[in-house]
């Protein structure tokens, strides 16, 4: 009989309660009895805290017995040394609410989480450290992880079932086999969890290929798989390598996320239910990724790189999940619920929660406020330097940077090149827009007349890469600006941390200059009798950011696929509510409230690892 190493580690140790989950002869056990993990991913950091209990209740009604969540390091320690677990970061409160709903909990503390989250959850102050080697045994990286784990892991340990909480399992790192093969690093993470009090089941999670399992799995720890299809193949692979271990799909991708400029990815209810049925037919446990996706509020959406272009992730993280972004129950919810509640030994079906109330549709007139460049110049103090400073040099994680210089241009046409642009720049010469650049198109032509011009580049960080070998890349202008072969020197740089602005900051910026031009700040007033959810569209607007009562909802962009932003009721109040828009390109004439999400033209997507 093969026993889990979780139980083996306890032998000879007094006063440590047995782990809730163990396994023997390929069967998962809970307190010694056969058990399946029927989990769903729900990220507390993508849901307003006042809605945590509601969303957990919907997961329980789906027929699940467990919730799983990542823990994003950068969400809790935005500035080095300032670690917070309050308000929307109150992990313990979220986990205790899960327990009140009768759910077990699985915690995935990383330190890297991917999750289509900015920088894969790693803090920008860490990844921007010169010489840092991420997700390896590099000493400075390990020391930073250990300090973070000193804060985080004892809190998770206090929530374990052996201490009266609901946490039954903790993941070791995250899909490491898709990144590297530094097994000493993965062992360090495992040991760091154990040394700080984790006594429940530990497991690794990697793609269902030999390459990925070779890189991420650890001898003696349960090896799980992440996939979207072909459960029989995944089960056969794991059993061929770990004959005594239970089959666990740690992420079943029943939907998928979206990038700006692409279509909205969906997966049919029938396809998702069929594959879940295949996992269950293999005797497996499963976690639905996502059960409820939520929203990338603020500027927390990450980005991918396909080898040729940056692919920023949209604000919505609906992910075509069974519980929609606003909590609505979808056809996929009912198809999966039917499968899950029909299992032998399944918990009795819970009552179905009522549909979340919505505000009635309406149009809100928009009032233009401060013009774009004048407002942004007034919103931040300039930092002088001979060359443009990166976001990292400015200690800026997200947002915008306004770069300005006054190069002398001889008569004639001249090519201006922005080297190492990360990610998108709007170019202005003497206040007039002349070009929009991205990583792949970093040059433009400008006319000179033998005089100096005022060159301004407004650079947007569109989300830090969250997956693959480019993890941790810097943002801003990383290689300088040239006129022909000559570098431009003498820059003023203004950092604009939009996601840290308060209601006072947005009000000050919107009033900092007269209205004028096609872009800048605008406001709209939303009167509300009783707060309820709504979906906000900005027809006619081009690209920008939307705040509601001082909270940054996120980005919008006319290229789609999403055209509405989810506005949860807890961000509204009875009476007047202020919507503030920072439009980068072109104002529309109204803000529209809609009673359903508009996430774009659909495209079926199923990950197959082909």
XYZ file of C-alpha atoms in Angstrom:
610
model
C 0.000 0.000 0.000
C 1.345 3.436 -0.951
C 0.692 6.117 1.630
C 0.800 9.858 1.058
C 4.016 11.496 2.179
C 1.907 13.954 4.161
C 1.207 11.178 6.633
C 4.768 9.851 6.424
C 6.153 13.267 7.458
C 4.133 13.096 10.675
C 5.579 9.852 11.962
C 7.425 10.451 15.192
C 6.075 13.985 15.546
C 3.859 14.644 18.541
C 0.897 17.013 18.745
C 0.368 17.282 14.977
C -3.143 16.238 13.967
C -3.472 13.891 10.994
C -4.050 15.432 7.595
C -7.668 15.459 6.459
C -6.692 14.246 2.965
C -4.438 11.255 2.440
C -4.325 8.527 -0.169
C -3.682 4.829 -0.405
C -3.514 2.476 -3.399
C -4.559 5.249 -5.754
C -7.605 6.283 -3.737
C -8.015 9.736 -2.193
C -9.218 9.565 1.412
C -10.742 12.171 3.713
C -10.393 11.154 7.331
C -9.791 7.610 6.132
C -12.824 7.344 3.840
C -12.872 7.465 0.016
C -13.367 11.046 -1.150
C -13.325 13.234 -4.217
C -12.267 16.857 -4.297
C -15.030 18.624 -6.227
C -13.595 22.106 -6.261
C -14.036 25.353 -8.063
C -11.612 28.243 -8.417
C -12.890 31.528 -7.029
C -10.337 34.277 -6.443
C -11.113 36.595 -3.545
C -8.977 39.266 -5.206
C -11.299 39.338 -8.244
C -14.524 39.734 -6.262
C -15.679 42.635 -4.093
C -15.434 41.522 -0.418
C -19.117 42.275 0.166
C -19.905 39.670 -2.499
C -17.607 36.879 -1.242
C -20.329 35.095 0.716
C -22.774 35.254 -2.198
C -20.289 33.814 -4.694
C -19.255 31.028 -2.297
C -22.926 30.147 -1.806
C -23.290 29.837 -5.577
C -20.315 27.464 -5.723
C -21.907 25.294 -3.059
C -25.179 25.300 -5.026
C -23.219 24.068 -8.048
C -22.573 20.831 -6.170
C -18.981 21.535 -5.153
C -17.467 20.606 -1.794
C -14.308 22.729 -2.041
C -13.181 26.187 -3.134
C -9.668 26.845 -4.319
C -7.898 30.167 -4.569
C -4.525 31.548 -5.476
C -2.771 34.114 -3.277
C -1.200 36.945 -5.340
C 1.922 38.240 -3.626
C 1.794 41.619 -5.400
C -1.777 42.189 -4.193
C -0.674 41.855 -0.559
C 2.764 43.515 -0.759
C 2.514 46.262 -3.357
C 5.434 48.080 -1.738
C 8.366 46.165 -0.342
C 7.898 45.563 3.371
C 4.276 46.759 3.491
C 2.396 43.456 3.758
C -1.368 43.770 4.161
C -4.187 41.331 4.895
C -7.020 43.805 5.421
C -10.184 44.644 3.492
C -10.097 43.028 0.026
C -6.863 41.277 1.087
C -8.396 39.511 4.099
C -7.636 35.963 3.012
C -8.602 34.510 6.400
C -12.074 36.074 6.247
C -12.642 34.664 2.775
C -11.577 31.171 3.839
C -13.745 31.304 6.973
C -16.734 32.342 4.856
C -16.096 29.268 2.719
C -16.176 27.164 5.859
C -19.509 28.702 6.858
C -20.891 27.531 3.507
C -19.723 23.981 4.252
C -16.824 24.119 1.789
C -13.308 22.824 2.199
C -10.556 25.092 0.892
C -7.443 24.580 -1.209
C -4.878 27.378 -1.060
C -2.339 27.977 -3.829
C 0.251 30.394 -2.426
C 2.730 30.394 -5.300
C 4.855 32.510 -4.939
C 4.115 32.538 -8.686
C 0.454 32.041 -9.628
C 0.076 32.909 -13.358
C -3.757 33.330 -13.211
C -3.660 35.907 -16.040
C -2.803 38.244 -13.160
C -0.315 41.090 -13.513
C 3.263 39.732 -13.376
C 1.948 36.289 -12.431
C 1.467 37.600 -8.896
C 5.105 38.569 -8.385
C 5.690 42.137 -7.145
C 7.107 44.592 -9.665
C 9.555 45.860 -7.056
C 10.998 42.340 -6.917
C 11.075 41.480 -10.613
C 12.531 44.897 -11.402
C 15.559 44.305 -9.154
C 18.667 44.238 -11.376
C 20.053 40.732 -11.748
C 16.991 39.018 -10.240
C 16.534 35.410 -11.386
C 12.899 34.467 -10.919
C 11.597 31.053 -9.874
C 15.059 29.603 -9.305
C 17.450 28.935 -6.434
C 18.928 32.399 -6.951
C 19.678 33.550 -3.423
C 18.050 36.999 -3.522
C 14.866 35.494 -4.955
C 14.694 32.755 -2.331
C 15.290 35.237 0.471
C 12.462 37.448 -0.781
C 10.127 34.443 -1.058
C 11.055 33.302 2.447
C 10.250 36.732 3.875
C 6.887 36.704 2.118
C 6.151 33.167 3.275
C 7.037 34.199 6.830
C 4.036 36.526 6.620
C 1.660 34.386 4.582
C 2.111 30.729 5.423
C 1.503 30.866 9.196
C -1.846 32.510 8.381
C -2.690 29.665 6.009
C -1.486 27.111 8.568
C -3.907 28.540 11.140
C -6.757 27.843 8.706
C -5.981 24.140 8.245
C -8.495 21.464 9.194
C -6.157 20.237 11.913
C -6.609 23.618 13.600
C -10.352 23.847 13.091
C -10.323 25.543 9.688
C -11.341 24.356 6.211
C -7.956 24.195 4.410
C -7.371 20.593 3.309
C -4.573 21.052 0.767
C -1.856 23.490 -0.290
C -0.225 23.639 -3.715
C 3.548 23.719 -4.176
C 4.456 26.573 -6.577
C 2.317 26.595 -9.755
C 2.725 24.766 -13.059
C 6.479 25.002 -12.648
C 7.070 22.386 -15.341
C 5.819 24.899 -17.927
C 8.631 27.246 -16.914
C 11.776 25.484 -15.706
C 13.430 22.438 -14.195
C 15.183 23.775 -11.076
C 14.007 21.000 -8.779
C 16.042 22.370 -5.898
C 13.874 25.481 -6.109
C 10.628 23.487 -6.063
C 11.909 21.476 -3.087
C 12.763 24.752 -1.346
C 9.167 25.909 -1.782
C 7.861 22.577 -0.449
C 10.173 22.724 2.552
C 9.275 26.364 3.197
C 5.601 25.378 3.461
C 6.288 22.511 5.853
C 8.678 24.514 8.023
C 6.038 27.222 8.483
C 3.353 24.838 9.659
C 1.629 23.256 6.650
C 0.594 19.748 7.672
C -2.258 19.101 5.245
C -1.911 17.500 1.821
C 0.709 19.043 -0.464
C 0.620 18.651 -4.245
C 2.139 19.955 -7.472
C 0.073 20.861 -10.540
C 1.434 20.733 -14.105
C 0.293 20.167 -17.647
C -0.444 16.594 -18.781
C 2.776 16.019 -20.726
C 5.990 14.242 -19.706
C 7.976 17.450 -20.221
C 5.781 19.463 -17.874
C 5.458 16.731 -15.253
C 9.227 16.153 -15.343
C 9.874 19.819 -14.628
C 7.309 20.427 -11.913
C 6.538 17.221 -10.027
C 8.382 16.257 -6.836
C 9.072 12.707 -5.695
C 6.954 11.888 -2.664
C 4.332 14.601 -3.262
C 1.035 14.144 -5.064
C 1.345 15.082 -8.745
C -1.806 16.642 -10.219
C -2.526 17.787 -13.766
C -4.050 20.876 -15.362
C -5.875 20.528 -18.681
C -9.006 21.218 -20.690
C -9.571 17.998 -22.570
C -8.716 14.310 -22.917
C -8.936 13.296 -19.265
C -8.285 9.642 -20.114
C -4.865 10.534 -21.528
C -3.999 12.690 -18.505
C -5.067 9.936 -16.112
C -3.049 7.317 -18.009
C 0.060 9.514 -17.962
C -0.140 10.215 -14.235
C -0.870 6.606 -13.358
C 2.035 5.401 -15.481
C 4.335 7.645 -13.465
C 2.619 7.556 -10.030
C 0.782 4.245 -9.800
C -0.216 4.657 -6.152
C -1.561 8.194 -6.402
C -5.146 9.332 -6.993
C -6.010 11.146 -10.221
C -6.539 14.859 -9.587
C -7.257 17.489 -12.234
C -6.141 20.565 -10.314
C -7.461 22.866 -13.054
C -10.115 21.828 -15.541
C -10.444 24.641 -18.055
C -14.182 24.766 -18.610
C -13.748 28.205 -20.181
C -10.925 30.545 -21.168
C -9.784 34.147 -20.739
C -9.718 36.886 -23.377
C -7.128 39.248 -24.846
C -7.830 42.703 -26.216
C -8.371 42.613 -29.972
C -9.395 38.946 -30.077
C -12.762 37.223 -29.822
C -14.531 36.251 -26.600
C -13.574 32.679 -25.774
C -16.366 30.339 -24.788
C -16.851 26.635 -24.237
C -20.230 25.013 -24.619
C -22.001 23.650 -21.573
C -22.186 20.241 -23.244
C -18.447 20.117 -23.939
C -17.529 21.172 -20.389
C -19.940 18.715 -18.780
C -18.747 15.861 -20.995
C -15.114 16.365 -19.996
C -15.977 16.700 -16.309
C -17.866 13.446 -16.706
C -14.725 11.906 -18.188
C -12.654 13.003 -15.182
C -15.222 11.551 -12.798
C -15.441 8.327 -14.816
C -11.693 7.959 -14.289
C -12.343 8.100 -10.550
C -10.736 11.507 -10.433
C -11.068 14.662 -8.393
C -11.459 17.977 -10.172
C -11.260 21.724 -9.714
C -13.176 23.864 -12.187
C -11.069 26.734 -13.474
C -12.900 29.019 -13.175
C -16.084 28.247 -11.253
C -16.557 32.007 -10.909
C -14.076 34.217 -12.711
C -14.809 37.699 -11.437
C -13.079 40.848 -12.646
C -9.563 42.204 -13.115
C -10.427 45.416 -11.297
C -8.015 48.311 -11.470
C -4.918 47.451 -13.502
C -4.433 43.882 -12.262
C -4.977 42.179 -15.638
C -1.832 40.503 -16.900
C -0.616 39.855 -20.432
C 0.802 37.084 -22.552
C 3.370 37.103 -25.338
C 2.837 34.780 -28.285
C 6.428 34.991 -29.520
C 5.793 37.954 -31.782
C 3.328 40.256 -30.001
C 2.161 41.250 -26.566
C -1.383 40.054 -25.842
C -2.879 42.105 -22.973
C -5.722 40.496 -21.036
C -9.071 42.266 -20.833
C -10.656 43.670 -17.673
C -13.348 40.995 -17.424
C -12.302 37.606 -16.084
C -15.723 36.085 -16.700
C -13.902 33.195 -18.444
C -17.246 31.721 -19.561
C -17.468 30.238 -16.068
C -20.594 28.491 -14.728
C -21.159 31.427 -12.354
C -20.948 34.553 -14.497
C -19.052 37.727 -13.664
C -22.066 39.257 -11.893
C -23.053 35.991 -10.173
C -25.673 34.918 -12.720
C -26.179 31.165 -13.116
C -25.431 30.101 -16.685
C -26.491 27.051 -18.743
C -23.040 25.657 -17.961
C -23.848 25.922 -14.242
C -26.902 23.693 -14.653
C -25.131 21.196 -16.945
C -22.275 20.765 -14.475
C -24.596 20.723 -11.474
C -26.476 17.814 -12.991
C -23.239 15.817 -13.308
C -21.897 16.683 -9.874
C -25.048 16.093 -7.860
C -25.645 12.713 -9.562
C -22.428 11.255 -8.100
C -22.666 8.519 -5.519
C -22.209 10.133 -2.138
C -22.660 13.660 -3.506
C -23.902 16.285 -1.104
C -27.584 17.076 -1.371
C -28.373 19.746 -3.934
C -28.438 23.185 -2.349
C -31.184 25.728 -3.063
C -30.464 27.947 -6.053
C -29.599 31.551 -5.132
C -31.748 34.276 -6.655
C -30.501 36.218 -9.657
C -28.565 39.351 -8.650
C -30.647 42.531 -9.056
C -29.669 44.981 -11.813
C -30.130 48.694 -12.359
C -32.432 49.581 -15.265
C -30.673 50.565 -18.515
C -30.210 54.251 -19.144
C -27.920 56.825 -20.768
C -25.878 59.333 -18.784
C -24.663 62.583 -20.354
C -20.923 63.203 -20.235
C -19.216 66.476 -19.318
C -15.671 66.970 -20.712
C -13.194 68.146 -18.109
C -9.437 68.718 -18.309
C -7.590 68.240 -21.609
C -5.324 65.177 -21.714
C -1.721 66.411 -21.657
C -2.350 69.469 -19.505
C -4.198 67.377 -16.945
C -1.508 64.696 -16.779
C 1.264 67.288 -16.503
C -0.542 68.797 -13.542
C -1.178 65.413 -11.911
C 2.445 64.431 -11.279
C 5.736 66.086 -10.428
C 8.353 65.813 -13.191
C 11.439 63.690 -12.639
C 14.380 65.013 -14.707
C 16.993 62.788 -16.281
C 19.278 62.518 -19.310
C 17.326 59.522 -20.648
C 13.765 58.242 -20.221
C 13.307 56.377 -16.948
C 11.612 52.984 -16.869
C 8.612 52.193 -14.705
C 10.945 50.210 -12.455
C 13.340 53.146 -12.045
C 10.332 55.241 -11.069
C 9.130 52.576 -8.575
C 5.929 52.424 -10.604
C 4.143 49.094 -11.008
C 1.243 50.072 -13.278
C -0.387 52.981 -15.044
C 1.032 55.611 -17.382
C 4.249 57.562 -17.755
C 4.419 60.878 -19.603
C 7.855 61.445 -21.152
C 8.784 64.854 -22.595
C 11.878 66.320 -24.241
C 12.699 69.168 -26.652
C 14.979 67.868 -29.406
C 16.349 70.178 -32.099
C 15.169 69.000 -35.515
C 16.944 70.116 -38.695
C 14.762 71.004 -41.679
C 13.199 68.033 -43.440
C 11.669 64.686 -42.541
C 13.261 62.623 -39.783
C 12.660 59.109 -38.482
C 12.221 58.939 -34.714
C 12.730 55.524 -33.106
C 11.596 54.487 -29.636
C 13.763 51.507 -28.634
C 12.501 48.947 -26.142
C 8.970 50.338 -25.906
C 6.876 48.449 -23.352
C 4.023 48.637 -24.182
C 2.144 51.377 -26.064
C 2.931 55.034 -26.700
C 0.861 57.935 -27.954
C 3.179 60.465 -29.549
C 2.581 64.208 -29.580
C 4.667 66.938 -31.223
C 3.948 70.444 -29.971
C 0.713 69.130 -28.488
C -0.603 67.543 -31.690
C -1.016 63.743 -31.911
C 1.236 62.289 -34.606
C 1.491 58.509 -33.974
C 0.535 55.544 -31.820
C 3.330 53.036 -31.296
C 3.563 49.587 -29.768
C 6.370 47.098 -29.190
C 6.369 46.027 -32.825
C 6.078 49.496 -34.422
C 8.503 51.707 -32.589
C 9.189 54.467 -35.117
C 7.490 57.395 -36.819
C 8.375 60.351 -39.049
C 8.351 63.970 -37.945
C 9.021 67.204 -39.838
C 11.730 69.550 -38.634
C 12.226 73.264 -39.307
C 15.586 73.924 -37.656
C 13.973 74.578 -34.266
C 13.234 72.653 -31.103
C 9.948 70.804 -30.795
C 8.131 69.607 -27.700
C 8.086 65.840 -28.007
C 5.727 63.982 -25.645
C 5.239 60.240 -25.372
C 2.441 58.931 -23.180
C 3.384 55.308 -22.441
C 0.918 52.773 -21.076
C 1.844 49.598 -19.236
C -0.841 47.279 -20.659
C -0.252 44.536 -18.107
C 2.847 42.659 -17.034
C 3.455 39.283 -18.653
C 2.146 36.509 -16.420
C 3.316 33.344 -18.197
C 6.426 32.031 -19.916
C 10.084 32.998 -20.199
C 9.389 36.755 -20.501
C 7.936 36.892 -16.979
C 9.209 39.960 -15.153
C 9.987 42.139 -18.155
C 10.298 45.859 -17.513
C 7.919 48.587 -18.636
C 8.279 52.026 -20.172
C 10.947 53.171 -22.619
C 13.818 50.781 -21.985
C 16.198 51.655 -24.825
C 15.982 55.399 -25.387
C 14.629 57.596 -28.180
C 16.603 58.467 -31.318
C 16.226 61.034 -34.066
C 17.869 59.146 -36.904
C 21.090 57.915 -35.233
C 21.201 60.587 -32.520
C 19.878 59.900 -29.009
C 17.500 62.446 -27.499
C 18.645 63.643 -24.060
C 17.161 65.890 -21.420
C 13.868 64.271 -20.430
C 11.236 65.040 -17.871
C 9.283 61.987 -16.762
C 5.951 61.999 -14.941
C 4.797 58.756 -13.275
C 1.013 58.323 -13.146
C -0.044 55.434 -10.859
C -3.698 55.469 -11.919
C -4.610 52.412 -9.850
C -3.455 54.150 -6.677
C -5.346 57.372 -7.235
C -7.996 58.226 -4.684
C -11.260 60.053 -5.350
C -9.420 63.246 -4.425
C -6.666 62.492 -6.963
C -9.102 61.905 -9.824
C -11.070 65.045 -8.916
C -7.884 67.097 -8.826
C -6.714 65.753 -12.204
C -10.120 66.337 -13.826
C -10.081 69.958 -12.630
C -6.388 70.625 -13.277
C -6.822 72.294 -16.684
C -9.517 73.619 -19.018
C -11.416 71.226 -21.244
C -10.162 71.028 -24.786
C -9.312 68.630 -27.541
C -10.610 65.165 -28.222
C -9.231 63.427 -25.119
C -8.686 63.892 -21.416
C -10.941 63.662 -18.394
C -14.730 63.592 -18.430
C -17.371 62.925 -15.800
C -20.917 61.624 -15.587
C -23.330 61.499 -12.663
C -25.318 58.349 -11.884
C -28.274 58.869 -9.514
C -29.305 55.663 -7.735
C -32.200 54.944 -5.387
C -31.080 51.468 -4.322
C -27.605 50.231 -5.354
C -27.564 47.213 -7.666
C -25.220 45.750 -10.245
C -24.935 47.192 -13.724
C -22.783 46.973 -16.857
C -21.216 50.190 -18.142
C -20.580 50.864 -21.826
C -18.827 53.887 -23.322
C -20.074 54.139 -26.915
C -17.943 56.388 -29.091
C -15.027 56.430 -26.658
C -11.717 55.005 -27.847
C -9.458 53.782 -25.070
C -9.080 54.625 -21.436
C -9.949 54.054 -17.802
C -13.132 54.348 -15.740
C -13.431 55.219 -12.036
C -16.633 54.975 -9.995
C -16.683 57.016 -6.781
C -12.885 56.949 -6.804
C -12.449 53.198 -7.439
C -10.776 52.258 -10.718
C -12.989 49.669 -12.437
C -10.414 48.982 -15.134
C -9.554 49.570 -18.764
C -11.894 49.847 -21.720
C -10.860 49.751 -25.374
C -12.964 49.982 -28.500
C -11.104 47.090 -30.177
C -12.949 44.725 -27.799
C -13.924 42.039 -27.427
C -15.626 43.321 -24.266
C -17.639 46.501 -24.578
C -19.102 46.666 -21.050
C -17.422 46.891 -17.660
C -19.055 45.120 -14.721
C -19.941 47.578 -11.954
C -20.797 45.744 -8.695
C -23.448 47.178 -6.409
C -21.104 47.650 -3.401
C -19.256 50.391 -5.304
C -22.446 52.456 -5.557
C -24.359 54.411 -2.920
C -27.876 55.737 -2.713
C -27.952 59.205 -4.229
C -25.476 60.593 -6.739
C -22.474 58.570 -7.904
C -19.571 60.074 -9.828
C -18.133 58.319 -12.868
C -14.767 59.670 -14.010
C -13.290 58.771 -17.378
C -9.707 59.234 -18.533
C -9.993 58.959 -22.318
C -6.729 58.681 -24.251
C -7.969 59.053 -27.820
C -11.523 60.215 -28.483
C -14.478 61.206 -26.317
C -17.924 59.744 -26.772
C -21.009 61.728 -25.825
C -22.582 59.447 -23.205
C -22.080 56.624 -20.755
C -24.625 53.816 -21.033
C -25.866 51.421 -18.353
C -26.884 48.013 -19.692
C -28.614 45.068 -18.058
C -26.384 42.358 -19.490
C -22.673 41.917 -20.201
C -21.374 42.449 -23.725
C -18.140 40.490 -23.876
C -17.784 40.311 -27.631
C -18.328 37.945 -30.553
C -17.849 34.375 -29.299
C -15.273 31.816 -30.372
C -15.198 28.236 -29.088
C -11.867 27.380 -27.483
C -10.731 24.094 -25.924
C -7.099 23.577 -24.866
C -5.749 20.262 -26.215
C -1.931 20.518 -25.765
C -1.451 19.592 -29.440
